CSV table of C-alpha atoms in Angstrom, one decimal:
chain,number,residue,atom,x,y,z
A,1,MET,CA,25.1,-9.7,-7.5
A,2,ILE,CA,23.0,-6.5,-7.4
A,3,ALA,CA,22.3,-4.6,-10.6
A,4,ILE,CA,20.3,-1.7,-12.0
A,5,ILE,CA,19.6,-1.1,-15.7
A,6,LYS,CA,20.9,2.2,-17.0
A,7,GLY,CA,18.1,4.5,-17.9
A,8,TYR,CA,15.7,1.5,-18.3
A,9,PHE,CA,12.4,3.2,-18.9
A,10,ASP,CA,13.9,5.7,-21.3
A,11,ASN,CA,15.7,3.1,-23.5
A,12,ILE,CA,13.2,0.3,-24.0
A,13,ASN,CA,13.4,-0.7,-27.7
A,14,HIS,CA,9.9,-0.4,-29.3
A,15,ARG,CA,10.4,-3.0,-31.9
A,16,ILE,CA,11.6,-5.6,-29.4
A,17,LEU,CA,8.8,-4.7,-27.0
A,18,LEU,CA,6.1,-5.2,-29.7
A,19,LYS,CA,7.5,-8.6,-30.6
A,20,LYS,CA,7.4,-9.6,-26.9
A,21,LEU,CA,3.8,-8.5,-26.7
A,22,TRP,CA,3.0,-10.8,-29.7
A,23,LYS,CA,5.0,-13.6,-28.1
A,24,ILE,CA,3.1,-13.6,-24.8
A,25,GLY,CA,-0.2,-13.8,-26.6
A,26,VAL,CA,-1.4,-10.3,-27.5
A,27,HIS,CA,-2.4,-11.0,-31.1
A,28,ASP,CA,-5.1,-8.4,-31.6
A,29,LYS,CA,-3.4,-6.1,-34.0
A,30,ARG,CA,-5.6,-3.2,-33.1
A,31,VAL,CA,-4.4,-3.3,-29.5
A,32,ILE,CA,-0.8,-3.5,-30.7
A,33,ALA,CA,-1.3,-0.5,-33.0
A,34,ILE,CA,-2.8,1.5,-30.1
A,35,ILE,CA,0.2,0.7,-27.9
A,36,LYS,CA,2.6,1.6,-30.7
A,37,GLU,CA,1.0,5.0,-31.1
A,38,MET,CA,1.2,5.5,-27.4
A,39,LEU,CA,4.9,4.7,-27.4
A,40,LYS,CA,5.6,7.1,-30.2
A,41,ALA,CA,3.3,9.9,-29.0
A,42,GLY,CA,6.3,12.1,-28.0
A,43,TYR,CA,6.4,14.8,-25.3
A,44,ILE,CA,6.6,18.5,-24.9
A,45,GLU,CA,9.3,20.2,-22.9
A,46,GLY,CA,9.9,24.0,-22.9
A,47,ASP,CA,7.3,24.5,-25.7
A,48,CYS,CA,9.3,22.1,-27.9
A,49,PHE,CA,8.0,18.8,-29.2
A,50,ASN,CA,10.3,15.8,-28.8
A,51,ASP,CA,10.0,12.4,-30.5
A,52,THR,CA,10.1,9.2,-28.4
A,53,GLU,CA,12.0,6.7,-30.6
A,54,THR,CA,12.7,4.6,-27.5
A,55,GLY,CA,11.3,4.2,-24.0
A,56,THR,CA,7.9,4.1,-22.5
A,57,VAL,CA,5.6,7.0,-21.7
A,58,GLN,CA,6.6,8.7,-18.4
A,59,GLY,CA,3.7,8.6,-16.0
A,60,GLY,CA,1.6,6.4,-18.3
A,61,ILE,CA,-0.5,3.9,-16.5
A,62,ILE,CA,0.5,1.1,-18.9
A,63,SER,CA,4.3,1.8,-18.7
A,64,PRO,CA,5.0,-0.4,-15.6
A,65,LEU,CA,3.2,-3.3,-17.3
A,66,LEU,CA,5.1,-2.9,-20.6
A,67,ALA,CA,8.4,-2.6,-18.7
A,68,ASN,CA,7.7,-6.0,-17.0
A,69,ILE,CA,6.7,-7.6,-20.3
A,70,TYR,CA,10.1,-6.4,-21.7
A,71,LEU,CA,12.0,-8.2,-18.9
A,72,ASN,CA,9.9,-11.3,-18.8
A,73,ASP,CA,12.4,-13.3,-21.0
A,74,PHE,CA,15.2,-12.2,-18.7
A,75,ASP,CA,13.3,-13.6,-15.7
A,76,TRP,CA,12.9,-16.9,-17.4
A,77,THR,CA,16.5,-17.0,-18.7
A,78,ILE,CA,17.8,-16.8,-15.1
A,79,GLY,CA,15.0,-19.0,-13.7
A,80,ARG,CA,15.7,-21.9,-16.0
A,81,MET,CA,19.4,-21.9,-15.0
A,82,TYR,CA,18.4,-23.3,-11.6
A,83,HIS,CA,15.2,-22.2,-10.0
A,84,HIS,CA,12.8,-23.4,-12.7
A,85,PRO,CA,15.0,-25.9,-14.7
A,86,ARG,CA,13.9,-27.4,-17.9
A,87,SER,CA,13.7,-31.0,-16.9
A,88,HIS,CA,11.6,-34.2,-17.1
A,89,CYS,CA,11.7,-34.6,-13.3
A,90,LYS,CA,8.3,-34.6,-11.8
A,91,HIS,CA,9.2,-32.0,-9.1
A,92,SER,CA,11.4,-28.9,-9.6
A,93,THR,CA,13.2,-29.7,-6.3
A,94,SER,CA,14.3,-33.0,-7.7
A,95,ALA,CA,15.5,-31.3,-10.9
A,96,ARG,CA,17.5,-28.8,-8.8
A,97,GLY,CA,19.1,-31.7,-6.9
A,98,ARG,CA,20.2,-33.3,-10.2
A,99,LEU,CA,21.8,-30.0,-11.2
A,100,ARG,CA,23.7,-29.7,-7.9
A,101,LYS,CA,25.1,-33.2,-8.5
A,102,LEU,CA,26.3,-32.0,-11.9
A,103,GLY,CA,28.1,-29.1,-10.3
A,104,VAL,CA,25.7,-26.3,-11.3
A,105,LYS,CA,25.8,-23.5,-8.7
A,106,PRO,CA,22.4,-22.4,-7.2
A,107,LYS,CA,21.2,-19.0,-8.4
A,108,TYR,CA,17.9,-17.1,-7.6
A,109,LEU,CA,16.6,-13.9,-9.1
A,110,ILE,CA,14.6,-11.3,-7.2
A,111,ARG,CA,13.5,-8.4,-9.4
A,112,PHE,CA,11.3,-5.3,-8.9
A,113,ALA,CA,11.0,-3.2,-12.2
A,114,ASP,CA,14.6,-2.4,-13.2
A,115,ASP,CA,16.2,-3.3,-9.8
A,116,TRP,CA,17.2,-6.9,-9.2
A,117,ILE,CA,19.4,-9.2,-7.2
A,118,ILE,CA,20.8,-12.6,-8.2
A,119,GLN,CA,21.8,-14.8,-5.3
A,120,THR,CA,24.5,-17.4,-5.8
A,121,THR,CA,27.0,-19.2,-3.7
A,122,THR,CA,30.5,-18.4,-5.1
A,123,VAL,CA,32.2,-15.2,-6.4
A,124,GLU,CA,33.3,-17.1,-9.5
A,125,GLU,CA,29.7,-17.8,-10.4
A,126,ALA,CA,28.7,-14.2,-9.8
A,127,ASN,CA,31.5,-12.9,-12.1
A,128,ARG,CA,30.5,-15.4,-14.8
A,129,LEU,CA,26.8,-14.2,-14.6
A,130,SER,CA,27.9,-10.6,-14.7
A,131,LYS,CA,29.8,-11.0,-17.9
A,132,TYR,CA,27.0,-13.1,-19.4
A,133,LEU,CA,24.3,-10.6,-18.5
A,134,ASN,CA,26.2,-7.6,-19.8
A,135,LYS,CA,26.2,-9.3,-23.2
A,136,TYR,CA,22.6,-10.5,-22.8
A,137,PHE,CA,21.3,-7.0,-22.1
A,138,LYS,CA,23.4,-5.3,-24.8
A,139,HIS,CA,22.6,-7.7,-27.7
A,140,ARG,CA,19.2,-9.2,-26.8
A,141,LEU,CA,17.5,-6.2,-25.1
A,142,LYS,CA,19.5,-3.2,-26.4
A,143,LEU,CA,20.1,-2.0,-22.8
A,144,GLU,CA,23.1,-1.4,-20.6
A,145,LEU,CA,23.7,-2.3,-17.0
A,146,SER,CA,24.8,0.6,-14.8
A,147,SER,CA,28.5,0.0,-14.0
A,148,GLU,CA,28.3,2.2,-10.9
A,149,LYS,CA,25.3,0.4,-9.4
A,150,THR,CA,26.1,-3.2,-10.4
A,151,VAL,CA,27.9,-4.7,-7.4
A,152,ILE,CA,29.1,-8.2,-6.5
A,153,THR,CA,29.2,-8.5,-2.8
A,154,ASN,CA,29.4,-11.1,0.0
A,155,LEU,CA,26.5,-10.4,2.3
A,156,LYS,CA,28.6,-11.5,5.3
A,157,ASP,CA,31.1,-8.7,4.7
A,158,LYS,CA,29.0,-6.0,3.0
A,159,PRO,CA,25.2,-5.7,3.1
A,160,ALA,CA,23.1,-5.3,-0.1
A,161,LYS,CA,20.9,-2.3,-0.6
A,162,PHE,CA,17.7,-3.2,-2.3
A,163,LEU,CA,14.3,-1.4,-2.5
A,164,GLY,CA,14.9,0.8,0.6
A,165,PHE,CA,16.2,-2.2,2.7
A,166,ILE,CA,19.7,-3.2,3.8
A,167,ILE,CA,20.1,-7.0,3.7
A,168,LYS,CA,22.8,-8.7,5.8
A,169,ALA,CA,23.9,-12.3,6.3
A,170,ALA,CA,24.4,-12.9,10.0
A,171,LEU,CA,23.9,-15.5,12.7
A,172,PRO,CA,20.4,-15.9,14.0
A,173,ARG,CA,19.4,-14.6,17.4
A,174,ASN,CA,19.8,-17.2,20.2
A,175,THR,CA,16.6,-18.3,21.8
A,176,PRO,CA,15.9,-20.8,24.6
A,177,GLU,CA,14.2,-23.1,22.0
A,178,LYS,CA,17.2,-22.9,19.5
A,179,PRO,CA,20.4,-21.8,21.2
A,180,ASN,CA,23.9,-21.5,19.6
A,181,ARG,CA,22.8,-21.9,16.0
A,182,ASN,CA,25.6,-21.5,13.5
A,183,ASN,CA,23.8,-21.3,10.2
A,184,LEU,CA,23.6,-17.9,8.5
A,185,VAL,CA,20.3,-16.2,7.9
A,186,GLY,CA,19.3,-13.1,5.9
A,187,LYS,CA,18.5,-10.1,8.1
A,188,PRO,CA,16.7,-7.1,6.5
A,189,TYR,CA,17.0,-3.6,8.0
A,190,PRO,CA,15.4,-0.3,6.8
A,191,ASN,CA,17.9,1.7,4.8
A,192,MET,CA,18.2,4.8,7.1
A,193,SER,CA,19.1,7.2,4.3
A,194,LYS,CA,15.8,6.4,2.5
A,195,VAL,CA,13.9,6.5,5.8
A,196,LYS,CA,15.3,9.9,6.7
A,197,ALA,CA,14.2,11.3,3.3
A,198,LYS,CA,10.7,10.1,3.8
A,199,VAL,CA,10.6,11.4,7.4
A,200,ASN,CA,11.7,14.8,6.2
A,201,LEU,CA,8.7,14.9,3.8
A,202,ILE,CA,6.3,14.0,6.7
A,203,CYS,CA,7.9,16.7,8.9
A,204,GLN,CA,7.1,19.2,6.2
A,205,GLU,CA,3.5,18.2,6.3
A,206,VAL,CA,3.5,18.5,10.1
A,207,LYS,CA,4.9,22.1,9.8
A,208,ALA,CA,2.0,22.8,7.4
A,209,ILE,CA,-0.6,22.2,10.2
A,210,LYS,CA,-0.1,25.7,11.5
A,211,CYS,CA,-0.8,27.2,8.1
A,212,GLN,CA,-4.2,25.6,7.9
A,213,GLU,CA,-7.2,27.8,8.6
A,214,GLY,CA,-9.8,26.4,11.0
A,215,GLN,CA,-9.8,23.3,13.1
A,216,HIS,CA,-11.5,21.1,10.4
A,217,LYS,CA,-8.7,21.7,7.9
A,218,LYS,CA,-6.1,21.1,10.6
A,219,ALA,CA,-7.8,17.8,11.3
A,220,VAL,CA,-7.7,16.8,7.6
A,221,GLN,CA,-4.0,17.7,7.5
A,222,ILE,CA,-3.4,15.5,10.5
A,223,GLU,CA,-5.1,12.6,8.8
A,224,LYS,CA,-2.9,13.1,5.8
A,225,ILE,CA,0.1,12.9,8.0
A,226,ASN,CA,-1.2,9.7,9.6
A,227,SER,CA,-1.7,8.1,6.3
A,228,MET,CA,1.9,8.8,5.3
A,229,LEU,CA,3.2,7.6,8.7
A,230,ILE,CA,1.2,4.3,8.6
A,231,GLY,CA,2.2,3.8,5.0
A,232,LEU,CA,5.9,4.1,5.9
A,233,ALA,CA,5.5,1.8,8.9
A,234,GLU,CA,3.6,-0.8,6.9
A,235,TYR,CA,6.4,-0.8,4.2
A,236,TYR,CA,9.2,-1.4,6.7
A,237,LYS,CA,7.3,-3.7,9.2
A,238,SER,CA,8.7,-6.9,7.6
A,239,ALA,CA,12.3,-5.8,8.5
A,240,ILE,CA,14.1,-5.5,11.9
A,241,CYS,CA,12.4,-2.2,12.5
A,242,SER,CA,11.9,-1.3,16.2
A,243,LYS,CA,14.7,1.2,16.4
A,244,THR,CA,13.7,2.8,13.1
A,245,PHE,CA,10.1,3.3,14.3
A,246,ILE,CA,11.4,4.9,17.5
A,247,TYR,CA,13.5,7.3,15.4
A,248,ILE,CA,10.5,8.1,13.2
A,249,ASP,CA,8.3,8.9,16.2
A,250,ASP,CA,11.0,11.0,17.8
A,251,LYS,CA,11.4,13.2,14.7
A,252,ILE,CA,7.7,13.6,14.2
A,253,LYS,CA,7.3,14.5,17.8
A,254,ARG,CA,9.9,17.2,17.7
A,255,SER,CA,8.4,18.7,14.5
A,256,ALA,CA,4.9,18.6,16.0
A,257,TYR,CA,6.2,20.2,19.2
A,258,ALA,CA,7.5,23.2,17.2
A,259,SER,CA,4.2,23.5,15.2
A,260,PHE,CA,1.9,23.3,18.2
A,261,GLN,CA,4.0,25.7,20.2
A,262,ALA,CA,3.8,28.2,17.3
A,263,MET,CA,0.0,27.8,17.2
A,264,TYR,CA,-0.8,27.7,20.9
A,265,GLY,CA,2.2,29.3,22.7
A,266,ASN,CA,2.7,28.1,26.3
A,267,SER,CA,-0.7,26.3,26.3
A,268,TYR,CA,0.6,23.7,23.9
A,269,LYS,CA,0.7,21.2,26.8
A,270,ASP,CA,-3.1,21.1,26.7
A,271,TYR,CA,-2.9,19.5,23.2
A,272,TYR,CA,-0.4,16.8,24.3
A,273,VAL,CA,-2.7,13.9,25.2
A,274,PRO,CA,-2.6,10.1,25.5
A,275,LEU,CA,-3.2,8.1,22.3
A,276,ALA,CA,-6.2,6.4,23.9
A,277,ARG,CA,-8.1,9.7,24.0
A,278,LEU,CA,-7.9,10.2,20.3
A,279,THR,CA,-11.1,9.9,18.4
A,280,ASN,CA,-9.5,9.3,15.0
A,281,ARG,CA,-8.3,5.7,14.3
A,282,SER,CA,-9.6,4.6,17.7
A,283,GLU,CA,-9.0,0.9,17.1
A,284,ARG,CA,-5.3,1.6,16.4
A,285,HIS,CA,-4.9,3.8,19.5
A,286,LYS,CA,-7.0,1.8,22.0
A,287,GLY,CA,-5.2,1.1,25.3
A,288,TYR,CA,-2.0,3.2,24.5
A,289,MET,CA,-1.2,5.8,27.1
A,290,SER,CA,1.9,7.3,25.6
A,291,LYS,CA,1.2,10.9,24.5
A,292,THR,CA,1.0,12.7,21.1
A,293,PHE,CA,0.0,16.1,19.8
A,294,ALA,CA,-3.7,16.6,18.9
A,295,ILE,CA,-6.1,19.3,18.1
A,296,LYS,CA,-9.5,19.6,19.8
A,297,ILE,CA,-12.5,19.8,17.6
A,298,ASP,CA,-16.2,19.5,18.6
A,299,GLY,CA,-15.1,18.2,22.0
A,300,MET,CA,-12.9,15.4,20.5
A,301,TYR,CA,-9.2,15.0,20.0
A,302,VAL,CA,-7.8,14.3,16.5
A,303,GLY,CA,-4.1,13.6,16.8
A,304,ILE,CA,-1.0,12.3,15.1
A,305,THR,CA,-0.4,8.5,15.3
A,306,LYS,CA,2.9,6.8,16.0
A,307,ALA,CA,4.8,4.4,13.7
A,308,SER,CA,5.7,2.2,16.6
A,309,LEU,CA,2.0,1.1,16.9
A,310,THR,CA,2.6,-0.9,13.8
A,311,HIS,CA,4.2,-4.1,15.0
A,312,SER,CA,7.0,-5.8,13.1
A,313,GLN,CA,5.8,-8.8,11.0
A,314,TRP,CA,8.5,-11.3,10.3
A,315,GLU,CA,7.9,-13.4,7.2
A,316,LYS,CA,8.6,-17.0,8.1
A,317,TYR,CA,8.4,-18.4,4.6
A,318,PRO,CA,9.2,-17.0,1.2
A,319,TYR,CA,6.4,-14.9,-0.4
A,320,ASN,CA,3.8,-17.1,-2.2
A,321,GLN,CA,3.4,-15.7,-5.7
A,322,ASN,CA,-0.2,-17.0,-5.9
A,323,VAL,CA,-1.2,-14.5,-3.1
A,324,THR,CA,-2.6,-11.6,-5.2
A,325,PRO,CA,-5.7,-9.4,-4.8
A,326,PHE,CA,-6.5,-9.9,-8.5
A,327,THR,CA,-7.8,-13.5,-8.3
A,328,GLU,CA,-10.3,-15.2,-6.0
A,329,GLN,CA,-7.7,-17.9,-5.1
A,330,GLY,CA,-5.1,-15.2,-4.3
A,331,ARG,CA,-7.6,-13.4,-2.0
A,332,GLU,CA,-8.5,-16.6,-0.2
A,333,LEU,CA,-4.8,-17.4,0.3
A,334,TYR,CA,-4.2,-14.0,1.8
A,335,LEU,CA,-7.0,-14.5,4.3
A,336,GLN,CA,-5.7,-17.9,5.2
A,337,GLN,CA,-2.2,-16.6,5.8
A,338,THR,CA,-3.3,-13.6,7.8
A,339,LYS,CA,-6.1,-15.5,9.6
A,340,GLN,CA,-8.5,-12.7,8.8
A,341,LYS,CA,-12.2,-12.8,8.0
A,342,LYS,CA,-13.4,-11.8,4.6
A,343,ARG,CA,-14.1,-8.1,4.8
A,344,PHE,CA,-15.7,-5.5,2.5
A,345,PRO,CA,-13.0,-4.2,0.2
A,346,LEU,CA,-12.3,-0.5,0.8
A,347,ASP,CA,-12.0,0.4,-2.9
A,348,ARG,CA,-13.2,4.0,-2.3
A,349,PRO,CA,-11.7,7.3,-1.4
A,350,THR,CA,-12.2,8.6,2.1
A,351,LEU,CA,-15.7,10.0,2.8
A,352,TYR,CA,-14.4,13.1,4.4
A,353,ASP,CA,-12.1,15.6,2.9
A,354,ILE,CA,-11.5,19.4,2.9
A,355,GLN,CA,-14.6,20.0,0.8
A,356,THR,CA,-17.0,18.2,3.1
A,357,LEU,CA,-15.4,19.3,6.4
A,358,LYS,CA,-16.7,22.9,6.2
A,359,GLU,CA,-16.5,25.4,9.0
A,360,SER,CA,-20.1,26.3,8.2
A,361,THR,CA,-22.6,25.7,11.0
A,362,GLU,CA,-25.4,25.4,8.5
A,363,LYS,CA,-26.5,22.3,10.4
A,364,GLU,CA,-25.1,21.8,13.8
A,365,LEU,CA,-25.5,18.0,13.7
A,366,TYR,CA,-22.9,17.7,10.9
A,367,ASN,CA,-19.8,18.1,13.2
A,368,PHE,CA,-16.5,16.3,12.8
A,369,GLU,CA,-17.7,13.3,14.8
A,370,TYR,CA,-20.4,12.8,12.2
A,371,TYR,CA,-17.9,12.8,9.3
A,372,MET,CA,-15.6,10.4,11.0
A,373,ASN,CA,-18.2,8.0,12.3
A,374,ARG,CA,-20.1,7.7,9.1
A,375,GLU,CA,-16.9,6.1,7.7
A,376,TYR,CA,-17.0,3.4,10.4
A,377,ALA,CA,-20.7,2.9,9.7
A,378,TYR,CA,-20.0,2.6,5.9
A,379,ASN,CA,-17.5,-0.2,6.6
A,380,ARG,CA,-19.8,-1.9,9.1
A,381,ASP,CA,-22.6,-2.0,6.4
A,382,ARG,CA,-20.1,-3.2,3.8
A,383,GLY,CA,-21.1,-0.5,1.3
A,384,LYS,CA,-24.6,-2.0,1.1
A,385,CYS,CA,-28.0,-0.4,1.7
A,386,LYS,CA,-29.3,-1.5,5.1
A,387,ILE,CA,-32.8,-1.9,3.6
A,388,CYS,CA,-32.6,-3.3,0.1
A,389,ASN,CA,-29.0,-4.5,0.3
A,390,GLY,CA,-28.2,-2.8,-3.0
A,391,THR,CA,-24.6,-1.6,-3.7
A,392,LEU,CA,-24.1,2.1,-2.8
A,393,THR,CA,-22.5,4.5,-5.2
A,394,GLU,CA,-21.3,8.1,-4.9
A,395,ILE,CA,-24.5,9.4,-6.4
A,396,ASN,CA,-27.1,7.2,-4.6
A,397,ARG,CA,-25.8,6.8,-1.0
A,398,HIS,CA,-27.1,8.6,2.1
A,399,CYS,CA,-26.0,8.4,5.7
A,400,HIS,CA,-29.3,8.1,7.6
A,401,TYR,CA,-29.9,9.1,11.3
A,402,ILE,CA,-31.8,6.1,12.8
A,403,SER,CA,-33.2,8.4,15.6
A,404,GLU,CA,-33.2,12.2,15.2
A,405,LYS,CA,-34.4,12.8,18.8
A,406,LEU,CA,-31.1,12.1,20.5
A,407,SER,CA,-28.9,14.8,22.0
A,408,LEU,CA,-25.8,16.1,20.2
A,409,ASP,CA,-23.4,13.9,22.2
A,410,LYS,CA,-25.3,10.7,21.2
A,411,ILE,CA,-26.8,11.3,17.8
A,412,ASN,CA,-23.6,11.0,15.8
A,413,LYS,CA,-22.4,7.7,17.3
A,414,VAL,CA,-21.9,4.8,15.0
A,415,PRO,CA,-25.0,2.8,16.2
A,416,ASN,CA,-27.2,5.7,15.3
A,417,LEU,CA,-26.0,5.9,11.7
A,418,ALA,CA,-27.1,3.6,8.8
A,419,TRP,CA,-26.2,3.8,5.1
A,420,VAL,CA,-29.1,3.5,2.7
A,421,CYS,CA,-29.7,4.3,-0.9
A,422,THR,CA,-31.5,7.6,-1.7
A,423,THR,CA,-34.6,5.7,-2.9
A,424,CYS,CA,-35.0,3.7,0.4
A,425,ASP,CA,-34.3,6.9,2.3
A,426,GLY,CA,-37.3,8.4,0.6
A,427,TYR,CA,-39.5,5.4,1.7
A,428,ILE,CA,-38.3,5.9,5.3
A,429,HIS,CA,-39.5,9.5,5.1
A,430,GLU,CA,-43.0,8.7,4.2
A,431,ASP,CA,-42.7,8.2,0.4
A,432,GLU,CA,-45.3,5.7,-0.9
A,433,MET,CA,-43.9,2.2,-1.1
A,434,PRO,CA,-44.5,0.2,-4.3
A,435,LYS,CA,-47.0,-2.6,-4.0
A,436,THR,CA,-44.4,-5.1,-5.4
A,437,PHE,CA,-42.4,-4.9,-2.1
A,438,ASP,CA,-42.4,-8.1,-0.1
A,439,LYS,CA,-43.4,-8.2,3.6
A,440,LYS,CA,-39.8,-8.4,4.8
A,441,LEU,CA,-38.8,-5.2,3.0
A,442,ILE,CA,-41.9,-3.4,4.1
A,443,GLU,CA,-41.2,-4.3,7.7
A,444,LYS,CA,-37.6,-3.0,7.5
A,445,ILE,CA,-38.9,0.4,6.3
A,446,ARG,CA,-41.6,0.5,8.9
A,447,LYS,CA,-39.0,-0.3,11.6
A,448,TYR,CA,-36.8,2.7,10.6
A,449,ARG,CA,-40.0,4.9,10.4
A,450,ARG,CA,-40.9,4.0,14.0
A,451,LYS,CA,-37.4,4.7,15.2
A,452,LEU,CA,-37.5,8.2,13.7
């Protein structure tokens, strides 16, 4: 059973929402009063003020949280029917086994905001749940289910569309290890109508390359396109996606061909280069010889990446709800699952943008290679000062040249860049060091002075 709530964010009942906030443990009446004022703040449309008697604030940062709180009881209502049964059994699996013996049909809820699916084994159970939930939403939550978008379907006959994916029930692929298997499995595919809409948006950004003035701004536009492409690929990599990625790359290539031909005429072939030659996102492109369109800037190629470089990632087990970036345990579980080392979190905007990448030749050293490589150096240094190990902020960080005597083709390489705080940068450039500094710190500063 697939269902969508009709006008969910516009029809949330304020009184019920505030009661649910109190129920989950928000007992500070000042906080509840602030949320109540936010809900009733109203909005202006066409110079007219409109009251908001129902619904959450459109675009408000707290609205998704409030919307999930509103449906929390719904989650538990379905969960306790089978997935998380109220039982005295020690393990929930034992409790579910007891329910199966009593004739209770399995049912599992998967929800994202106001979109949700309930999986069950018979059409009779799905119809029963549909009738029950229509009444539940109407009388308990003052909401309606969309009759057009609420569907009961057999995944063997008709796939389900959910969150940009098409989910089918089919036989697994035969492999030498497990041939001729007859049990059905769920197979997710990208929903091509959703993919095409996203690709069209990216193609519009590709067309905008030729409208940018100067090579630096074109490079920034290409990086914007790359971020959109990789984001799309990362979203769909958990599905059966290889053909979809080939489609995306073909559409982007055709759009880029038109843009580069408009910019460079018949010499556009000079800007069609192997991925391995690109300077941007070098780790992603290493070893790939298929070609893409790129611009040349300061002797380097900055080009458009490909979605097919993102490999599909099949999820062997259901998602572990404890894996979350918001707790120490959740972060550790993520590192264990992905077999990655603990890395410096990139909770910062990109260090280069249209403002910093100026066409100005005020200082020849600050070319595009410098602006790109200082990002790699920042990640290598984990956002810490190389001397005092203090945390760098936007107002106290400085990218320091270890040696200023190198030629232009070597001076902006990552090994010659080090991030330091502005205070330590002053000590490197002959500022007097405090007497309280220990020997280790003084030796670090002297080392950088000698290399200058």
